[in-house]
XYZ file of C-alpha atoms in Angstrom:
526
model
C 120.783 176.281 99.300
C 122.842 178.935 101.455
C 124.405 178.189 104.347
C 123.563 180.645 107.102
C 126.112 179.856 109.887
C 128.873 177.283 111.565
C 129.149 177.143 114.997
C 132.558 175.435 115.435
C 133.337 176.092 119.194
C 131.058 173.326 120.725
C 132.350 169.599 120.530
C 129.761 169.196 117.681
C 129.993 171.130 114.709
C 126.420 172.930 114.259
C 125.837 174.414 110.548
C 122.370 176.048 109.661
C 121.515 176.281 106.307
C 118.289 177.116 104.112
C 116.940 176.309 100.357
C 116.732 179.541 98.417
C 112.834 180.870 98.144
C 113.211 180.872 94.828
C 112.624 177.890 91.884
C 109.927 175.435 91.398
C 110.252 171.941 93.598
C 109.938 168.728 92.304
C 107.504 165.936 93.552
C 108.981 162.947 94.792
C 106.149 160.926 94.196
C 104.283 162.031 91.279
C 106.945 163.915 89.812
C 104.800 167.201 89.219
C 106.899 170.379 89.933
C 105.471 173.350 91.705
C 106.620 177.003 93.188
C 103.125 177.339 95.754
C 104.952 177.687 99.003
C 103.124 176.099 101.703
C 105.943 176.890 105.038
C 109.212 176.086 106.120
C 110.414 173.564 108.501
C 114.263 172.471 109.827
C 115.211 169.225 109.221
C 118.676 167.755 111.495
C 120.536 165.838 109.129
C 123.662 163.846 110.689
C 127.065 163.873 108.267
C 130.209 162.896 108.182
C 132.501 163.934 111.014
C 135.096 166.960 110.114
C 138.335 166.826 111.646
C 136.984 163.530 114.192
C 133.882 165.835 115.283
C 130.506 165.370 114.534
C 128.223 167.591 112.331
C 124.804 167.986 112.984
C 123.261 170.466 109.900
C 119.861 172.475 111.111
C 118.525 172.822 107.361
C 115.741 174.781 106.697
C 113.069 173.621 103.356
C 110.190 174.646 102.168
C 107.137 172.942 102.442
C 104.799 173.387 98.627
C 101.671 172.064 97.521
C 101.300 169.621 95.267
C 99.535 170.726 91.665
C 98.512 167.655 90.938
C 95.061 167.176 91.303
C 95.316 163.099 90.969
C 97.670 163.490 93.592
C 96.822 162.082 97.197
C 99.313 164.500 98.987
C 98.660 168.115 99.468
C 101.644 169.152 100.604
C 105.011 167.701 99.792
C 108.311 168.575 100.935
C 111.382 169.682 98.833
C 114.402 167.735 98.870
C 117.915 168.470 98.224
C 120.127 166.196 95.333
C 123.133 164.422 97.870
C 122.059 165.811 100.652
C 118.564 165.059 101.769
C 116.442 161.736 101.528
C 113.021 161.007 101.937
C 112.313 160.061 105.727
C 115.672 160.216 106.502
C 118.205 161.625 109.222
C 121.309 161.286 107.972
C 123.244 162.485 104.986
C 123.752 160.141 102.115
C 127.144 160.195 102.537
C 126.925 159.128 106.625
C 124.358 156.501 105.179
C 126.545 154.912 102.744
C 129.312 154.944 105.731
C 126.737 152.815 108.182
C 125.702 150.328 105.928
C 129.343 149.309 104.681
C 130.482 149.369 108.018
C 127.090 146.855 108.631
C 128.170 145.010 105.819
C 131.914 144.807 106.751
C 131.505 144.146 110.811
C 128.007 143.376 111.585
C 126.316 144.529 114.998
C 129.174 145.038 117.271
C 132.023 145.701 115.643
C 130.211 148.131 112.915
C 129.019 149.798 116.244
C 132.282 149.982 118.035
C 134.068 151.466 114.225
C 130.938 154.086 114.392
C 131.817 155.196 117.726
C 135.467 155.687 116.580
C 134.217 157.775 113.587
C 132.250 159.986 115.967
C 129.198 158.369 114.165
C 127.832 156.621 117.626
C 125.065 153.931 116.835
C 123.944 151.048 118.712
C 124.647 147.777 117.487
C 120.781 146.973 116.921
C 120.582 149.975 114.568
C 123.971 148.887 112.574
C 121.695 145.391 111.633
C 118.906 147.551 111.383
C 120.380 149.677 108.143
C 122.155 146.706 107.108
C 118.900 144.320 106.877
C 117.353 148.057 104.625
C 120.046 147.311 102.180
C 118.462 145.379 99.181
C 119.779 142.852 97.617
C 121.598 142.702 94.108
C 118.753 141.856 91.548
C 118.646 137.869 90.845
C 119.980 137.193 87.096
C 119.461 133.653 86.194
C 123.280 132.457 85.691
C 124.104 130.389 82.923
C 126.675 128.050 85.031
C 125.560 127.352 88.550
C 127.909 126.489 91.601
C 126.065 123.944 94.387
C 127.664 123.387 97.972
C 126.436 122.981 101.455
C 127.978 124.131 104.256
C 127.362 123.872 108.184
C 125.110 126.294 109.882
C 125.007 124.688 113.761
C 125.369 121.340 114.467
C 123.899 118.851 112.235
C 121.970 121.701 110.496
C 122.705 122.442 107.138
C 122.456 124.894 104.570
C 122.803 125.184 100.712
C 124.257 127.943 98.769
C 123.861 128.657 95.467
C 126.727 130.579 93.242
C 127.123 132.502 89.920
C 130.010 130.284 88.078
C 130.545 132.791 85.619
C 131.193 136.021 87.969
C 131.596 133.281 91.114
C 129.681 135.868 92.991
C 127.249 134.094 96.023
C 123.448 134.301 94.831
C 121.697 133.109 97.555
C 121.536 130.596 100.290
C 119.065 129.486 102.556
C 118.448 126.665 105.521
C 118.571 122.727 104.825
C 119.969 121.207 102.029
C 116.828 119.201 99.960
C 116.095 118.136 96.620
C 113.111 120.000 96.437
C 114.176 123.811 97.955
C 116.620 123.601 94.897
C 114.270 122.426 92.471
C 111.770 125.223 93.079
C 114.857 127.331 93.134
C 115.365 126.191 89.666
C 111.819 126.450 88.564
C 111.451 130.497 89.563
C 114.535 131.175 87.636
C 115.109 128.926 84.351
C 117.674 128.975 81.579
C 120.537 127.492 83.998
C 122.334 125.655 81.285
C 125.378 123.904 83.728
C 125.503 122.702 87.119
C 128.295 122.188 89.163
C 127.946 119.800 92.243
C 129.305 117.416 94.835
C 128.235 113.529 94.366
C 125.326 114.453 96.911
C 122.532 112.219 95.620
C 120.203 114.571 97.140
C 121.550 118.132 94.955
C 121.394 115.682 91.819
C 117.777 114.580 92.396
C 117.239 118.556 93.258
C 118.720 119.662 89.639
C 117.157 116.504 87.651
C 113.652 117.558 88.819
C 114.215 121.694 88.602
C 116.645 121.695 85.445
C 116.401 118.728 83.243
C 118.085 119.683 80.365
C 120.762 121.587 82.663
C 124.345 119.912 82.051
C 125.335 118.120 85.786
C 128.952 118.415 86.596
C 130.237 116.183 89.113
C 133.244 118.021 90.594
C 137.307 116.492 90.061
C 138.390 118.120 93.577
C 135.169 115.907 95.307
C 136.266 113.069 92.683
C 139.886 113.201 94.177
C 138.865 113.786 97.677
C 136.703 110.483 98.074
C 139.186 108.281 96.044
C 141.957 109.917 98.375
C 139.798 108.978 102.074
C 139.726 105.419 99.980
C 143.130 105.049 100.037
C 143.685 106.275 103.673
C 141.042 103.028 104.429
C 143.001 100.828 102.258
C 146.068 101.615 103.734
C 144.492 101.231 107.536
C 143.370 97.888 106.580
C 147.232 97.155 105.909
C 148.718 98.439 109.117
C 150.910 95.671 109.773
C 152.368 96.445 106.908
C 153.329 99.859 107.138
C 156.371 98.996 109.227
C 158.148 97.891 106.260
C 157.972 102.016 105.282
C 160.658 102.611 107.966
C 164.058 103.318 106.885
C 166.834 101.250 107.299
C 168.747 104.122 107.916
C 166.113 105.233 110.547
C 166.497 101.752 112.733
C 166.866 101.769 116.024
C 171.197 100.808 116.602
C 172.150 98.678 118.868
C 175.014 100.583 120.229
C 175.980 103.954 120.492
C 179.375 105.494 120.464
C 181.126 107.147 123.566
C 180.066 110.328 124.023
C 183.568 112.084 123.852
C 184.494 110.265 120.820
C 181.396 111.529 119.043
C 179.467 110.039 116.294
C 180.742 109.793 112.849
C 179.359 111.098 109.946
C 178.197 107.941 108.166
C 175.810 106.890 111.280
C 174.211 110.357 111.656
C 171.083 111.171 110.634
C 172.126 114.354 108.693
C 175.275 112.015 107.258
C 172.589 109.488 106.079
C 170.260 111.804 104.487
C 173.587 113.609 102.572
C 174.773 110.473 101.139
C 170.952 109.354 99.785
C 170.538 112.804 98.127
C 173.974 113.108 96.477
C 173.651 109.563 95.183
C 170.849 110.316 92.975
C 171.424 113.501 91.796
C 174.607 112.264 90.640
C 172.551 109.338 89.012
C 170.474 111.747 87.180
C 173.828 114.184 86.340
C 175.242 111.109 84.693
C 172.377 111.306 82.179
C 172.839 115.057 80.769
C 169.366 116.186 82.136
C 169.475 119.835 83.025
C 169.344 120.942 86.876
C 165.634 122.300 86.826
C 164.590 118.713 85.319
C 166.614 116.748 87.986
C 164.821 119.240 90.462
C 161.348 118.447 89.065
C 162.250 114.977 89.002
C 163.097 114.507 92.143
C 161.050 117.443 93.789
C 164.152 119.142 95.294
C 165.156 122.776 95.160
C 166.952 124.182 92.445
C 170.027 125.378 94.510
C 169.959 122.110 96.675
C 170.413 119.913 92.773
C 173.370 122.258 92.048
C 174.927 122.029 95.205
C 174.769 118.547 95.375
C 176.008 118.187 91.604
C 179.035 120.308 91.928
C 180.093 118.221 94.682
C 182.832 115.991 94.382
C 181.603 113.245 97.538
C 179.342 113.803 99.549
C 181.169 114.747 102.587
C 181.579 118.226 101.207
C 177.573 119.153 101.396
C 176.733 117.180 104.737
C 175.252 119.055 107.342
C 177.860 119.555 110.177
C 177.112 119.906 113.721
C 177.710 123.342 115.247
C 180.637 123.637 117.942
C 178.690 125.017 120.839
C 180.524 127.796 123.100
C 182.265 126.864 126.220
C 179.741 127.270 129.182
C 180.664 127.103 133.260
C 180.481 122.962 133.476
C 183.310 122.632 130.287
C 185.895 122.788 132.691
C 184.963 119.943 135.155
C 183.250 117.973 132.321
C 186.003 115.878 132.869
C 185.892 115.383 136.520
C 182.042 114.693 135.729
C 182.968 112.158 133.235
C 185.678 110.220 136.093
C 183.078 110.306 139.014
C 180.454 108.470 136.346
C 182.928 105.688 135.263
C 183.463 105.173 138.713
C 179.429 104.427 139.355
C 178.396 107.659 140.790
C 175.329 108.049 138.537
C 173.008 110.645 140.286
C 172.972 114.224 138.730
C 171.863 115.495 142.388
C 175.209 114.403 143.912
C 177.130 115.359 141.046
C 175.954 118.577 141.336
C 176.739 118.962 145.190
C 180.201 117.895 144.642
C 181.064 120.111 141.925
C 179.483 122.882 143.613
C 182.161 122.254 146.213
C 184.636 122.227 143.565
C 183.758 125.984 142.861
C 180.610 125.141 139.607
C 178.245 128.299 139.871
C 176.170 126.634 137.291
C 172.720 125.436 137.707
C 171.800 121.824 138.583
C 169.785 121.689 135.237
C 173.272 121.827 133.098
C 174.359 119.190 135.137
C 171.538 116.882 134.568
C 171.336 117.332 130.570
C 175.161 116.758 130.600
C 174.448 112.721 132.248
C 171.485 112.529 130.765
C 172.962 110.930 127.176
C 175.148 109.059 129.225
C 172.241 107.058 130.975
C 171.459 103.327 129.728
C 168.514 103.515 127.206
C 168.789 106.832 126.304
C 169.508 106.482 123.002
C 167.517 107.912 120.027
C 163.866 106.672 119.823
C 162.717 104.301 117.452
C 161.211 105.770 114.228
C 157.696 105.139 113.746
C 155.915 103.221 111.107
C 153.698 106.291 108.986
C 150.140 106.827 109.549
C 147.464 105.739 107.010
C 146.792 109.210 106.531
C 150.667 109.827 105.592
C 150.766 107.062 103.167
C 147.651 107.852 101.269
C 148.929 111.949 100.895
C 152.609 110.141 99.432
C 150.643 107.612 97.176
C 147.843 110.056 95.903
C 151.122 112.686 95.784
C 152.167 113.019 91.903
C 155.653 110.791 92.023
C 157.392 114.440 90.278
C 156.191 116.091 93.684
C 157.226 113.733 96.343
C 160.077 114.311 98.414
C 162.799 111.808 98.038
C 161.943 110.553 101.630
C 158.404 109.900 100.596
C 159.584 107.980 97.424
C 162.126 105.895 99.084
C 159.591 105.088 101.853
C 157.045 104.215 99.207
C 159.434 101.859 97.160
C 160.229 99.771 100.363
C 156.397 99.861 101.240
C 155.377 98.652 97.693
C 158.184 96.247 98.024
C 156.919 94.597 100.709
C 152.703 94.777 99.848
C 151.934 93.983 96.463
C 148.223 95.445 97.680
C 149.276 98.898 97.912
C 150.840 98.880 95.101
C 148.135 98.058 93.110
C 146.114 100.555 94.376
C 149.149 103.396 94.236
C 148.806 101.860 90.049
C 145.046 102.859 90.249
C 145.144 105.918 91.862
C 148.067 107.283 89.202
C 145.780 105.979 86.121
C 143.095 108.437 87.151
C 144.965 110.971 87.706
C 146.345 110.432 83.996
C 142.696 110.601 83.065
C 142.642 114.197 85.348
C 144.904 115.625 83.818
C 144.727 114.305 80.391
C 140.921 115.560 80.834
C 140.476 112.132 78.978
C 137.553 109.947 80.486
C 137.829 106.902 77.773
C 139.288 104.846 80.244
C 136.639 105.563 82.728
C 135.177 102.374 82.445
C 137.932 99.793 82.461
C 139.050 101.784 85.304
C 135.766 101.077 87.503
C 135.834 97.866 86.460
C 139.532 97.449 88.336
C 138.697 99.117 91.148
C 135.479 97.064 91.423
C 137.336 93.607 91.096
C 140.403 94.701 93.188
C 139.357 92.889 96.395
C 138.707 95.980 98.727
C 135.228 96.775 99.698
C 135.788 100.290 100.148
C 137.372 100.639 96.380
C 134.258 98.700 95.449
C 132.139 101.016 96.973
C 133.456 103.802 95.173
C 133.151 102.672 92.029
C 129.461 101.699 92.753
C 128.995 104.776 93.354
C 130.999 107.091 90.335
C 128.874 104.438 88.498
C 125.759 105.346 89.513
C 126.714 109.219 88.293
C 128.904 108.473 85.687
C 127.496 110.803 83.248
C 128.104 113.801 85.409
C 131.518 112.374 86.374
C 132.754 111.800 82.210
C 131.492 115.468 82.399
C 133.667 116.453 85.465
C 136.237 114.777 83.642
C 136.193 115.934 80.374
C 134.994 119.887 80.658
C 137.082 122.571 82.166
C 133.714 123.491 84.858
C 134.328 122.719 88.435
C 132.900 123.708 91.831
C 136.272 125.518 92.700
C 134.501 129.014 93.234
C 131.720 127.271 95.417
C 134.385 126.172 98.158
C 135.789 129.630 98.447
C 132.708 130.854 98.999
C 131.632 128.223 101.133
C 135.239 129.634 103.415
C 133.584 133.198 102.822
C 130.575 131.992 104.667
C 132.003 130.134 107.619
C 134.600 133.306 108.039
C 130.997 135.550 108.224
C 129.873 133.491 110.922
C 132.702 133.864 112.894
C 132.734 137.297 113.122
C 129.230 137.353 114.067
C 130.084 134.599 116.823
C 128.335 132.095 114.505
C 124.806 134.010 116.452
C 123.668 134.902 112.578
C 120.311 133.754 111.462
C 119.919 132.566 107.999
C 118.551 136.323 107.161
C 121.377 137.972 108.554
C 123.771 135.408 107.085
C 122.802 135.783 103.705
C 122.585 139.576 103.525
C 126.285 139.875 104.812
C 127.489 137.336 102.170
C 125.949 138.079 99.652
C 126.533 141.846 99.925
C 129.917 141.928 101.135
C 131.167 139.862 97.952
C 129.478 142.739 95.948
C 131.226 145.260 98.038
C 134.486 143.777 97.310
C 134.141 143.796 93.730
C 132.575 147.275 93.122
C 133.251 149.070 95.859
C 131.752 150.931 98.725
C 130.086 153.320 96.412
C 127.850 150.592 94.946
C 126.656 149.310 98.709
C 122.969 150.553 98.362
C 122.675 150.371 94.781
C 121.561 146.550 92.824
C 124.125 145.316 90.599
């Protein structure tokens, strides 16, 4: 083609072009070429915006007739390679823009980005040419990811993932044993399954994929043993007291405030004196300072400081000496008018005002306020359930040395905990060890340990214990279905969680195909 003019003065940049007269055309349809010129007609084609102005091209193409006598069309228009499509009004290049915009933002924000791109389309139409899009071609994948996930409230859905190139497949409305096994009937030769302990996905893949391997996922494994332990530990509340630090007691007494505390009875003294005492306990036995910093699940620099120190008075945390401010110099005219019983900050505050104090009444009132009766330092709580069972289900190399002395005086004081902090490390052993031999003496402790909960557990690992020795013992897990289970609930967000299923699954599953190919693979199957 030849391009015939540009009219670049108006706020829309106008070019007219025309196909040459010359050259056979070649059928879209049938494929037939011909060179019998029927007439000419302009087509508008929309582009890409030049210089943040839009193009409009007037292009003119010949209309030919079609040589094919099998043919149904007469007449058939001629189109132009990256320029022109079938039925369409914009360029290829402006198309590919819309839909990844679609893909990207959805409605409103793809329509708002348009705008900016002096591409203006209503938010309808943005859905519109991103519903067009079609979807990546199904390929039966040889390891299968299974997760629900929340559409609205109490309605489910089920999504379906590729475990080899974790890409999202499909996913549709409710989450029922028999959506998934026709699911597995249209597309067989799915040789592994990853899934949750939902009895109703492994009725689902038993009835679709019989022969399919089930894999009952270690992260769901650890996550019901760990809400277990949370119970367990609830049921022992009154214990959980005995988890407060001696060092963390409520004192009796307090010293003057001008005297100021010393370093033994502060918190920051305290906490000095526990760390330097065992990492010198661990120095003493030649260990290196990374494996003292494993060990103990301290910082590398915080081990050495602590081992080149010769007490440890030399690493303690010192209080900062605050600046004078406008009360320092009747501070002790403040402190002689309290002794003698004068304990409102109001008054105070009048009288050293007379006195010549431009200060505010607030400095005044935090300055008596530590002087009060009672107001000493609160009493440290007992932990949560939910803190013990994250320090007992912690691995003892990661816990912080506050956790581990917390947990010692805990397990000192209920033998019942303990036993199930002894459980809980034994299958993690068999976790990481990827070792399930000791799967069954295992159930049979936690069965016989005396807490219905634990019990209840291993009923139920029983019941699936094939798919959990699998879990166990293979290197498959459902790792890539929770990200994309994130993916979908960050989707619905942007959409203001108003996305049908449709909607829903076009934007996930497209946009994770976007992200590993690239825009210029948007309209095209992978």
């Amino acid at each position: 083609m030849r391009v015939v003019s540009v009219d670049a003065t108006a706020p829309v940049v106008l070019v007219q072009a025309r196909t040459r007269d010359e050259g056979p055309a070649r059928r879209t349809g049938c494929g037939i070429t011909s060179d019998r010129v029927h007439s000419r007609y302009v087509r508008h084609l929309a582009d890409r915006a030049i210089g943040g102005r839009a193009v409009r091209i007037g292009l003119s193409v010949r209309r030919l007739y079609c040589q094919n006598p099998a043919c149904p069309k007469v007449t058939f228009a001629e189109q132009i390679d990256g320029l022109t499509v079938r039925y369409q009004r914009r360029t290829p290049l402006l198309q590919k823009l819309v839909e990844a915009v679609g893909v990207l933002l959805a409605g409103r924000g793809g329509a708002r980005l348009l705008g900016l791109l002096s591409a203006p389309l209503s938010r309808t139409s943005v859905l519109f040419q991103l519903m067009r899009v079609p979807l990546p071609t199904v390929v039966t994948p040889r390891v299968l990811g299974v997760d629900d996930f929340a559409l609205y409230a109490e309605v489910y859905g089920t999504l379906l993932v590729d475990g080899d190139t974790r890409l999202p497949i499909t996913l549709w409305e409710g989450r029922d044993a028999a959506s998934l096994a026709a699911w597995l009937r249209e597309h067989p030769g799915v040789k592994v399954v990853c899934r949750d302990g939902s009895l109703t996905y492994r009725q689902g893949i038993a009835n679709g994929a019989p022969h399919a391997l089930q894999i009952s996922d270690r992260f769901h494994l650890w996550q019901g043993l760990s809400r277990r332990v949370q119970d367990v530990a609830a049921a022992h509340r009154s214990c959980l007291t005995a988890a407060v630090l001696p060092s963390a007691e409520h004192e009796a007494s307090r010293p003057p405030p001008d005297a100021g505390p010393s370093l033994e009875t502060t918190r920051a003294g305290q906490h000095a004196k526990r760390l330097f005492e065992a990492v010198r306990e661990h120095a003493d036995t030649g260990r290196s300072i990374s494996a003292i910093a494993r060990e103990l699940g301290l910082n590398r620099r915080t081990v050495h400081k602590y081992a080149r120190a010769s007490s440890w008075q030399e690493v303690v945390r010192r209080p900062r000496l605050r600046p004078p401010t406008a009360l320092t110099p009747y501070l002790d005219y403040l402190r002689q008018r309290w002794d003698e019983g004068e304990h409102s900050a109001t008054i105070l505050h009048q009288e050293l005002v007379a006195k010549g104090y431009c200060g505010h009444y607030q400095r005044v009132k935090v300055a008596v306020s530590s002087w009060r009766d009672g107001a000493l330092a609160p009493q440290a709580r007992a932990p949560s359930p939910l803190q013990i069972a994250r320090w007992i289900i912690t691995p003892p190399e990661r816990r912080h040395l506050d956790a581990a002395e917390r947990l010692r005086l805990l397990f000192a004081h209920c033998p019942e905990l303990t036993h199930v902090h002894e459980l809980v490390r034994e299958f993690a052993a068999m976790l990481d060890q990827r070792n399930a031999t000791g799967l069954p003496g295992w159930l049979e402790k936690l069965a016989t340990c005396g807490h219905p909960t634990l019990a209840g557990l291993a009923k139920g690992i029983r019941e699936d214990q094939d798919a959990v020795i699998q879990g166990i013992t293979t290197p498959y897990s459902s790792g890539m279905n929770e990200g994309r289970v994130t993916d979908v609930k960050l989707q619905k967000r942007i959409m203001a969680g108003r996305a049908g299923v449709p909607l829903l699954r076009q934007r996930v599953v497209l946009i994770a195909h976007l992200r590993l190919h690239g825009s210029s693979r948007t309209t095209s199957p992978c």
